[in-house]
Amino acid sequence: MAVADPTLDVERALLADAGTVIGIDEVGRGALAGPVAVGVCAVRAAELEHPFPEGLRDSKLLSEKRRNLLAPASAEWARASAVGWSSAAEIDEFGIGACLATAAIRALEALWREGVPVGESAILLDGSHDWLTPGLESPLSVTVRPKADRDCATVAAASVIAKVARDTRMLELEAGDEALGVYGWGSNKGYGSPAHRAAIVAHGPSREHRRSWLAKILA
């Protein structure tokens, strides 16, 4: 079945009550190694006057080559964009839910430093659960929408920008320490492929692994 293009319909509705809409999506929630990344993409009515990049989709529906082309195009289209991070060590200490919120807040702070009025913006969050609000010190206007990364262009853009940033980070980690090459992050990006799981059993976890997630693998 063909996948419909994302639209800006939801963003236009939210802009009726806010000057800026910020689409948010996470990447790396289910990985065994590396950070979790949260992408944010801010648009105003001015950005909606221009078409978003042709071929934009949820990052999971795109090839790596297409993502690498669409990420900079999406960042250029948006008013502003950013990626926030939480490390594997933070995930072990605080849990993935809290770290998703932390990474999102770090990304929103980057938007704020670029002049985006985050506190007055409408937040469009992909998923069925609001994992952002529990981490906030001050409330934001958060709309949670299942499959927003597929249906809403700002969230799709955030997804692509975060995916490319996280994939690049995993490659940089591997390139910076030859001992990490045994885990094959160039192909699996830290996710639990059979080869990655076998390497963890054979070599043990690295400093970049989420050790609290590996009990069943190492049992």
XYZ file of N, CA and C in Angstrom:
657
model
N 0.851 -1.199 0.000
C 0.000 0.000 0.000
C 0.881 1.241 0.000
N 0.568 2.183 -0.868
C 1.359 3.399 -0.972
C 1.222 4.238 0.294
N 2.311 4.890 0.664
C 2.310 5.761 1.833
C 2.046 7.182 1.380
N 1.062 7.824 2.003
C 0.717 9.192 1.620
C 1.821 10.156 2.030
N 1.964 11.212 1.252
C 2.921 12.250 1.608
C 2.484 12.931 2.903
N 3.440 13.389 3.705
C 3.058 14.213 4.857
C 2.477 15.534 4.371
N 1.732 16.169 5.241
C 1.141 17.470 4.915
C 1.471 18.456 6.031
N 0.991 19.671 5.860
C 1.105 20.704 6.892
C -0.265 21.062 7.463
N -1.224 20.177 7.302
C -2.585 20.457 7.767
C -2.641 20.650 9.277
N -1.992 19.774 10.016
C -2.015 19.876 11.481
C -1.266 21.131 11.925
N -0.150 21.406 11.289
C 0.609 22.601 11.636
C -0.211 23.878 11.388
N -0.916 23.916 10.281
C -1.736 25.099 9.989
C -2.807 25.288 11.064
N -3.422 24.202 11.507
C -4.430 24.302 12.558
C -3.827 24.807 13.860
N -2.636 24.321 14.199
C -1.992 24.757 15.437
C -1.546 26.212 15.353
N -1.175 26.660 14.160
C -0.727 28.049 13.998
C -1.865 29.050 14.155
N -3.084 28.571 14.189
C -4.209 29.483 14.450
C -4.141 30.064 15.859
N -3.464 29.330 16.767
C -3.387 29.779 18.160
C -1.960 30.006 18.640
N -0.965 29.777 17.793
C 0.433 29.947 18.190
C 1.214 30.498 17.014
N 2.252 31.260 17.309
C 3.061 31.839 16.251
C 4.044 30.879 15.628
N 4.361 29.795 16.356
C 5.359 28.825 15.900
C 4.886 27.429 16.268
N 5.120 26.478 15.381
C 4.909 25.056 15.669
C 6.267 24.368 15.665
N 6.501 23.529 16.670
C 7.752 22.779 16.764
C 7.429 21.290 16.696
N 7.821 20.649 15.604
C 7.674 19.204 15.474
C 8.825 18.495 16.159
N 8.519 17.391 16.850
C 9.528 16.658 17.628
C 9.420 15.160 17.344
N 10.567 14.521 17.159
C 10.618 13.059 17.033
C 11.929 12.550 17.594
N 11.903 11.329 18.104
C 13.097 10.720 18.684
C 13.661 9.665 17.749
N 14.958 9.423 17.891
C 15.657 8.374 17.138
C 16.597 7.659 18.093
N 16.590 6.348 18.040
C 17.521 5.568 18.865
C 16.941 5.082 20.166
N 15.642 5.211 20.370
C 15.029 4.754 21.620
C 15.333 3.279 21.877
N 15.261 2.457 20.844
C 15.397 1.020 21.040
C 16.782 0.462 20.801
N 17.781 1.309 20.598
C 19.137 0.827 20.334
C 19.769 0.247 21.600
N 20.749 -0.620 21.416
C 21.494 -1.189 22.535
C 22.727 -0.365 22.881
N 23.147 0.476 21.963
C 24.361 1.266 22.176
C 24.165 2.660 21.613
N 24.929 3.590 22.164
C 24.899 4.958 21.685
C 23.798 5.774 22.323
N 23.796 7.062 22.024
C 22.829 7.973 22.632
C 21.460 7.847 21.997
N 20.469 8.402 22.663
C 19.191 8.674 22.038
C 19.227 10.116 21.556
N 18.637 10.351 20.402
C 18.617 11.686 19.808
C 17.178 12.127 19.634
N 16.915 13.399 19.877
C 15.590 13.975 19.657
C 15.747 15.166 18.724
N 15.057 15.092 17.592
C 15.087 16.185 16.626
C 13.917 17.125 16.832
N 14.143 18.410 16.621
C 13.089 19.423 16.700
C 13.168 20.290 15.449
N 11.999 20.652 14.940
C 11.927 21.443 13.715
C 10.842 22.495 13.906
N 11.214 23.773 13.864
C 10.298 24.875 14.124
C 9.902 25.554 12.818
N 8.596 25.826 12.668
C 8.103 26.560 11.503
C 7.093 27.609 11.949
N 7.021 28.665 11.182
C 6.018 29.703 11.347
C 5.149 29.736 10.087
N 4.204 30.633 10.035
C 3.373 30.761 8.839
C 4.236 31.058 7.614
N 5.351 31.786 7.812
C 6.221 32.139 6.686
C 6.803 30.907 6.019
N 7.174 29.900 6.812
C 7.738 28.681 6.235
C 6.673 27.895 5.476
N 5.430 27.986 5.923
C 4.358 27.243 5.276
C 4.020 27.799 3.900
N 4.500 29.003 3.602
C 4.303 29.568 2.272
C 5.213 28.906 1.244
N 6.215 28.165 1.708
C 7.158 27.491 0.816
C 6.997 25.977 0.968
N 7.074 25.230 -0.114
C 6.912 23.773 -0.002
C 8.061 23.158 0.790
N 7.728 22.166 1.592
C 8.791 21.419 2.252
C 9.506 20.556 1.228
N 10.689 20.029 1.553
C 11.493 19.317 0.556
C 10.740 18.154 -0.092
N 10.860 18.062 -1.387
C 10.191 16.998 -2.128
C 10.718 15.632 -1.682
N 9.805 14.710 -1.446
C 10.192 13.368 -1.026
C 10.344 13.195 0.459
N 10.065 14.242 1.245
C 10.195 14.140 2.695
C 9.249 13.073 3.229
N 9.768 12.218 4.084
C 9.007 11.147 4.720
C 9.550 10.933 6.126
N 8.832 10.143 6.891
C 9.396 9.594 8.119
C 10.728 8.937 7.781
N 11.728 9.149 8.616
C 13.078 8.653 8.306
C 13.113 7.142 8.099
N 12.215 6.403 8.749
C 12.211 4.942 8.627
C 11.771 4.490 7.238
N 11.154 5.379 6.473
C 10.654 5.030 5.146
C 11.599 5.456 4.033
N 12.763 5.958 4.409
C 13.708 6.487 3.437
C 15.006 5.692 3.440
N 15.653 5.646 2.304
C 16.994 5.063 2.239
C 17.989 6.012 2.902
N 19.139 5.478 3.254
C 20.176 6.317 3.857
C 20.578 7.447 2.913
N 20.675 7.151 1.632
C 21.054 8.172 0.653
C 20.031 9.298 0.629
N 18.744 8.958 0.639
C 17.704 9.982 0.612
C 17.699 10.799 1.900
N 17.887 10.130 3.030
C 17.940 10.865 4.304
C 19.070 11.883 4.301
N 20.221 11.475 3.791
C 21.370 12.379 3.786
C 21.139 13.600 2.903
N 20.306 13.468 1.896
C 19.953 14.606 1.054
C 18.869 15.469 1.691
N 17.920 14.822 2.341
C 16.768 15.536 2.875
C 17.050 16.246 4.192
N 18.003 15.754 4.961
C 18.281 16.391 6.255
C 18.704 17.852 6.096
N 19.713 18.163 5.281
C 20.073 19.583 5.132
C 18.992 20.397 4.439
N 18.255 19.783 3.504
C 17.173 20.503 2.845
C 16.060 20.841 3.831
N 15.779 19.918 4.757
C 14.755 20.152 5.770
C 15.188 21.252 6.729
N 16.454 21.223 7.122
C 16.966 22.258 8.018
C 16.920 23.625 7.358
N 17.164 23.677 6.065
C 17.119 24.958 5.342
C 15.686 25.468 5.226
N 14.730 24.550 5.037
C 13.327 24.939 4.917
C 12.767 25.491 6.223
N 13.154 24.918 7.349
C 12.575 25.275 8.646
C 13.050 26.645 9.112
N 12.291 27.227 10.044
C 12.737 28.439 10.739
C 14.015 28.141 11.510
N 14.026 26.993 12.186
C 15.210 26.540 12.921
C 15.021 25.064 13.235
N 16.126 24.367 13.435
C 16.076 22.961 13.820
C 17.270 22.652 14.709
N 17.166 21.561 15.451
C 18.249 21.168 16.348
C 18.074 19.704 16.725
N 19.133 19.143 17.279
C 19.098 17.775 17.811
C 19.631 17.814 19.230
N 18.903 17.192 20.150
C 19.345 17.046 21.531
C 19.694 15.600 21.809
N 20.556 15.394 22.807
C 21.116 14.062 23.060
C 21.014 13.687 24.532
N 20.884 12.384 24.759
C 21.141 11.799 26.073
C 22.022 10.575 25.858
N 23.061 10.463 26.649
C 24.067 9.430 26.441
C 23.613 8.074 26.961
N 24.356 7.042 26.572
C 24.080 5.698 27.077
C 24.213 5.657 28.596
N 25.202 6.357 29.146
C 25.381 6.377 30.605
C 24.187 7.027 31.293
N 23.655 8.092 30.694
C 22.474 8.740 31.267
C 21.260 7.822 31.194
N 21.122 7.095 30.105
C 20.007 6.160 29.972
C 20.090 5.073 31.046
N 21.290 4.565 31.302
C 21.469 3.574 32.361
C 21.096 4.138 33.729
N 21.434 5.386 33.957
C 21.203 5.975 35.282
C 19.763 6.423 35.496
N 19.159 7.005 34.475
C 17.864 7.656 34.672
C 16.701 6.980 33.951
N 16.984 6.075 33.014
C 15.930 5.422 32.248
C 15.634 6.146 30.957
N 15.095 5.407 30.003
C 14.915 5.956 28.670
C 13.849 7.049 28.635
N 12.782 6.917 29.420
C 11.731 7.926 29.396
C 12.238 9.286 29.815
N 12.944 9.336 30.931
C 13.494 10.599 31.415
C 14.520 11.152 30.435
N 15.273 10.275 29.792
C 16.312 10.739 28.871
C 15.740 11.243 27.554
N 14.614 10.708 27.129
C 13.941 11.287 25.973
C 13.566 12.739 26.265
N 12.983 12.965 27.436
C 12.609 14.333 27.809
C 13.834 15.225 27.917
N 14.905 14.715 28.514
C 16.128 15.503 28.658
C 16.693 15.887 27.304
N 16.743 14.931 26.382
C 17.271 15.222 25.051
C 16.400 16.241 24.331
N 15.080 16.120 24.481
C 14.175 17.081 23.843
C 14.369 18.478 24.418
N 14.512 18.566 25.725
C 14.715 19.868 26.358
C 16.023 20.501 25.883
N 17.058 19.701 25.748
C 18.331 20.225 25.228
C 18.161 20.756 23.805
N 17.381 20.055 22.995
C 17.138 20.530 21.630
C 16.300 21.812 21.638
N 15.292 21.864 22.495
C 14.454 23.064 22.588
C 15.257 24.260 23.093
N 16.199 24.017 24.000
C 17.070 25.095 24.459
C 17.910 25.638 23.310
N 18.342 24.746 22.405
C 19.105 25.204 21.240
C 18.237 26.085 20.344
N 16.964 25.714 20.171
C 16.056 26.569 19.402
C 15.882 27.928 20.073
N 15.718 27.909 21.383
C 15.539 29.158 22.135
C 16.742 30.076 21.947
N 17.943 29.500 21.936
C 19.147 30.313 21.730
C 19.183 30.904 20.327
N 18.465 30.288 19.391
C 18.386 30.821 18.028
C 17.244 31.818 17.876
N 16.545 32.107 18.975
C 15.500 33.101 18.926
C 14.096 32.570 18.740
N 13.920 31.260 18.784
C 12.581 30.678 18.663
C 11.857 30.836 20.004
N 10.659 31.387 20.022
C 9.920 31.573 21.280
C 9.293 30.255 21.746
N 10.102 29.391 22.289
C 9.671 28.031 22.617
C 8.471 28.036 23.560
N 8.503 28.893 24.573
C 7.431 28.912 25.555
C 6.080 29.292 24.991
N 6.081 29.973 23.865
C 4.835 30.402 23.238
C 4.472 29.553 22.023
N 5.220 28.491 21.789
C 5.022 27.667 20.603
C 4.092 26.489 20.896
N 3.511 25.958 19.822
C 2.752 24.718 19.896
C 3.700 23.569 19.583
N 3.760 22.591 20.476
C 4.646 21.440 20.312
C 3.849 20.292 19.708
N 4.342 19.710 18.629
C 3.711 18.573 17.965
C 4.630 17.364 18.134
N 4.197 16.424 18.955
C 5.042 15.314 19.395
C 4.558 14.007 18.787
N 5.450 13.295 18.135
C 5.095 12.007 17.562
C 4.867 10.965 18.659
N 3.857 10.118 18.465
C 3.642 8.997 19.370
C 2.256 9.005 19.978
N 2.054 8.129 20.932
C 0.775 8.026 21.628
C 0.896 8.384 23.100
N 2.106 8.764 23.530
C 2.357 9.070 24.942
C 3.179 10.351 25.035
N 2.795 11.224 25.927
C 3.518 12.479 26.150
C 4.667 12.229 27.127
N 5.848 11.957 26.575
C 7.031 11.722 27.408
C 7.789 13.023 27.668
N 7.352 14.113 27.051
C 8.054 15.385 27.206
C 7.627 16.147 28.455
N 6.322 16.285 28.662
C 5.816 17.133 29.741
C 6.364 16.768 31.118
N 6.499 15.478 31.487
C 7.025 15.171 32.826
C 8.429 15.710 33.090
N 9.194 15.995 32.033
C 10.543 16.511 32.221
C 10.639 18.017 32.222
N 9.520 18.714 32.012
C 9.543 20.164 31.904
C 9.397 20.839 33.260
N 10.131 21.925 33.441
C 9.948 22.751 34.632
C 8.779 23.709 34.454
N 8.553 24.158 33.238
C 7.426 25.028 32.918
C 6.607 24.353 31.826
N 5.276 24.406 31.899
C 4.451 23.688 30.919
C 4.549 24.287 29.530
N 4.456 23.429 28.534
C 4.353 23.837 27.152
C 3.049 23.280 26.590
N 2.622 23.841 25.473
C 1.419 23.354 24.803
C 1.807 22.182 23.907
N 1.565 20.964 24.391
C 2.013 19.747 23.705
C 0.817 19.017 23.103
N 0.866 18.761 21.812
C -0.110 17.926 21.121
C 0.581 16.625 20.740
N 0.058 15.510 21.218
C 0.613 14.200 20.904
C -0.204 13.590 19.772
N 0.473 13.108 18.744
C -0.240 12.561 17.585
C 0.448 11.282 17.108
N -0.243 10.143 17.167
C 0.324 8.915 16.616
C 0.633 9.070 15.128
N 1.770 8.543 14.731
C 2.229 8.582 13.337
C 2.399 10.003 12.804
N 2.665 10.936 13.688
C 2.943 12.303 13.219
C 4.192 12.340 12.358
N 5.144 11.425 12.600
C 6.351 11.403 11.773
C 6.041 11.000 10.337
N 4.916 10.353 10.134
C 4.482 9.980 8.783
C 3.581 11.038 8.160
N 2.716 11.648 8.989
C 1.641 12.493 8.473
C 1.939 13.989 8.501
N 2.853 14.443 9.360
C 3.083 15.880 9.590
C 4.499 16.243 9.147
N 4.602 17.213 8.259
C 5.898 17.508 7.644
C 6.942 17.974 8.644
N 6.548 18.775 9.655
C 7.554 19.238 10.611
C 8.133 18.079 11.412
N 7.289 17.114 11.754
C 7.772 15.964 12.530
C 8.600 15.036 11.646
N 8.192 14.859 10.394
C 9.003 14.079 9.465
C 10.377 14.711 9.294
N 10.415 16.036 9.183
C 11.701 16.728 9.059
C 12.547 16.523 10.306
N 11.935 16.634 11.483
C 12.669 16.398 12.727
C 13.210 14.979 12.783
N 12.413 14.028 12.305
C 12.833 12.632 12.286
C 14.059 12.424 11.402
N 14.023 13.001 10.210
C 15.140 12.832 9.275
C 16.399 13.515 9.807
N 16.257 14.726 10.317
C 17.407 15.457 10.841
C 18.044 14.697 12.005
N 17.219 14.162 12.904
C 17.749 13.427 14.051
C 18.381 12.108 13.628
N 17.763 11.415 12.674
C 18.296 10.127 12.228
C 19.676 10.287 11.604
N 19.822 11.274 10.732
C 21.125 11.485 10.088
C 22.165 11.891 11.129
N 21.776 12.743 12.078
C 22.721 13.163 13.121
C 23.152 11.974 13.976
N 22.201 11.112 14.347
C 22.564 9.982 15.202
C 23.407 8.952 14.444
N 23.047 8.663 13.204
C 23.856 7.735 12.413
C 25.292 8.250 12.290
N 25.422 9.554 12.056
C 26.757 10.154 11.955
C 27.508 10.015 13.272
N 26.814 10.244 14.379
C 27.451 10.105 15.696
C 27.955 8.677 15.925
N 27.172 7.679 15.539
C 27.595 6.288 15.728
C 28.825 5.969 14.878
N 28.866 6.490 13.665
C 30.040 6.280 12.814
C 31.269 6.972 13.395
N 31.075 8.153 13.956
C 32.197 8.872 14.568
C 32.720 8.135 15.794
N 31.828 7.580 16.599
C 32.259 6.809 17.764
C 33.094 5.617 17.330
N 32.626 4.913 16.307
C 33.340 3.733 15.826
C 34.695 4.116 15.240
N 34.735 5.211 14.479
C 35.985 5.636 13.853
C 36.989 6.130 14.886
N 36.501 6.647 15.999
C 37.391 7.204 17.008
C 38.039 6.185 17.919
N 37.601 4.941 17.873
C 38.164 3.900 18.743
C 38.079 2.579 17.996
N 39.224 2.075 17.544
C 39.218 0.863 16.718
C 38.664 -0.340 17.470
N 38.688 -0.303 18.799
C 38.139 -1.410 19.578
C 36.629 -1.539 19.408
N 35.974 -0.439 19.013
C 34.527 -0.476 18.833
C 34.126 -1.074 17.485
N 35.092 -1.308 16.607
C 34.787 -1.829 15.284
C 34.163 -3.208 15.293
N 34.385 -3.969 16.367
C 33.854 -5.338 16.417
C 32.332 -5.364 16.488
N 31.717 -4.248 16.859
C 30.263 -4.242 17.038
C 29.492 -3.905 15.763
N 30.192 -3.467 14.724
C 29.550 -3.244 13.437
C 28.573 -2.095 13.386
N 28.866 -1.016 14.107
C 27.926 0.097 14.144
C 27.785 0.791 12.802
N 28.749 0.588 11.908
C 28.617 1.153 10.577
C 27.394 0.644 9.850
N 26.964 -0.570 10.180
C 25.773 -1.134 9.533
C 24.564 -1.148 10.449
N 24.770 -1.416 11.754
C 23.591 -1.546 12.628
C 23.283 -0.291 13.437
N 24.195 0.686 13.459
C 24.000 1.971 14.156
C 23.643 1.804 15.632
N 24.076 0.678 16.217
C 23.839 0.461 17.637
C 22.598 -0.336 17.966
N 21.792 -0.647 16.958
C 20.597 -1.449 17.193
C 20.963 -2.928 17.346
N 20.003 -3.710 17.811
C 20.297 -5.081 18.213
C 20.235 -6.092 17.099
N 21.030 -5.929 16.064
C 21.098 -6.925 15.002
C 21.713 -8.209 15.552
N 21.487 -9.349 14.896
C 22.113 -10.590 15.372
C 23.625 -10.486 15.493
N 24.283 -9.835 14.521
C 25.736 -9.713 14.577
C 26.170 -8.833 15.752
N 25.427 -7.786 16.019
C 25.753 -6.914 17.147
C 25.597 -7.662 18.462
N 24.508 -8.402 18.605
C 24.286 -9.178 19.824
C 25.382 -10.223 20.025
N 25.775 -10.873 18.929
C 26.843 -11.863 19.028
C 28.159 -11.215 19.440
N 28.439 -10.018 18.944
C 29.668 -9.316 19.304
C 29.669 -8.914 20.775
N 28.507 -8.543 21.300
C 28.423 -8.213 22.726
C 28.724 -9.434 23.574
N 28.210 -10.580 23.166
C 28.487 -11.820 23.902
C 29.968 -12.164 23.819
N 30.553 -12.008 22.637
C 31.946 -12.401 22.429
C 32.931 -11.449 23.083
N 32.648 -10.158 23.069
C 33.623 -9.149 23.502
C 33.200 -8.380 24.744
N 31.968 -8.567 25.179
C 31.463 -7.789 26.300
C 31.017 -6.412 25.849
N 30.329 -5.683 26.699
C 29.857 -4.349 26.335
C 30.969 -3.317 26.372
N 30.809 -2.279 25.563
C 31.735 -1.151 25.558
C 31.193 -0.047 26.448
N 31.944 1.017 26.565
C 31.499 2.160 27.354
C 30.303 2.855 26.720
N 30.051 2.600 25.449
C 28.941 3.232 24.753
C 27.678 2.379 24.748
N 27.725 1.208 25.373
C 26.538 0.369 25.436
C 25.654 0.769 26.620
N 24.369 0.525 26.456
C 23.407 0.705 27.541
C 23.416 -0.579 28.357
N 24.276 -0.611 29.332
C 24.553 -1.865 30.047
C 23.322 -2.417 30.752
N 22.448 -1.546 31.210
C 21.243 -2.021 31.882
C 20.285 -2.726 30.936
N 20.530 -2.649 29.640
C 19.673 -3.273 28.635
C 20.202 -4.650 28.188
N 21.337 -5.050 28.703
C 22.025 -6.214 28.129
C 21.916 -7.486 28.959
N 21.124 -7.475 30.014
C 21.094 -8.612 30.932
C 20.721 -9.913 30.209
N 19.708 -9.889 29.377
C 19.279 -11.113 28.699
C 20.324 -11.584 27.693
N 20.975 -10.630 27.031
C 21.991 -11.004 26.049
C 23.195 -11.657 26.711
N 23.566 -11.124 27.877
C 24.773 -11.615 28.550
C 24.505 -12.774 29.507
N 23.233 -13.119 29.708
C 22.892 -14.181 30.681
C 23.509 -15.504 30.245
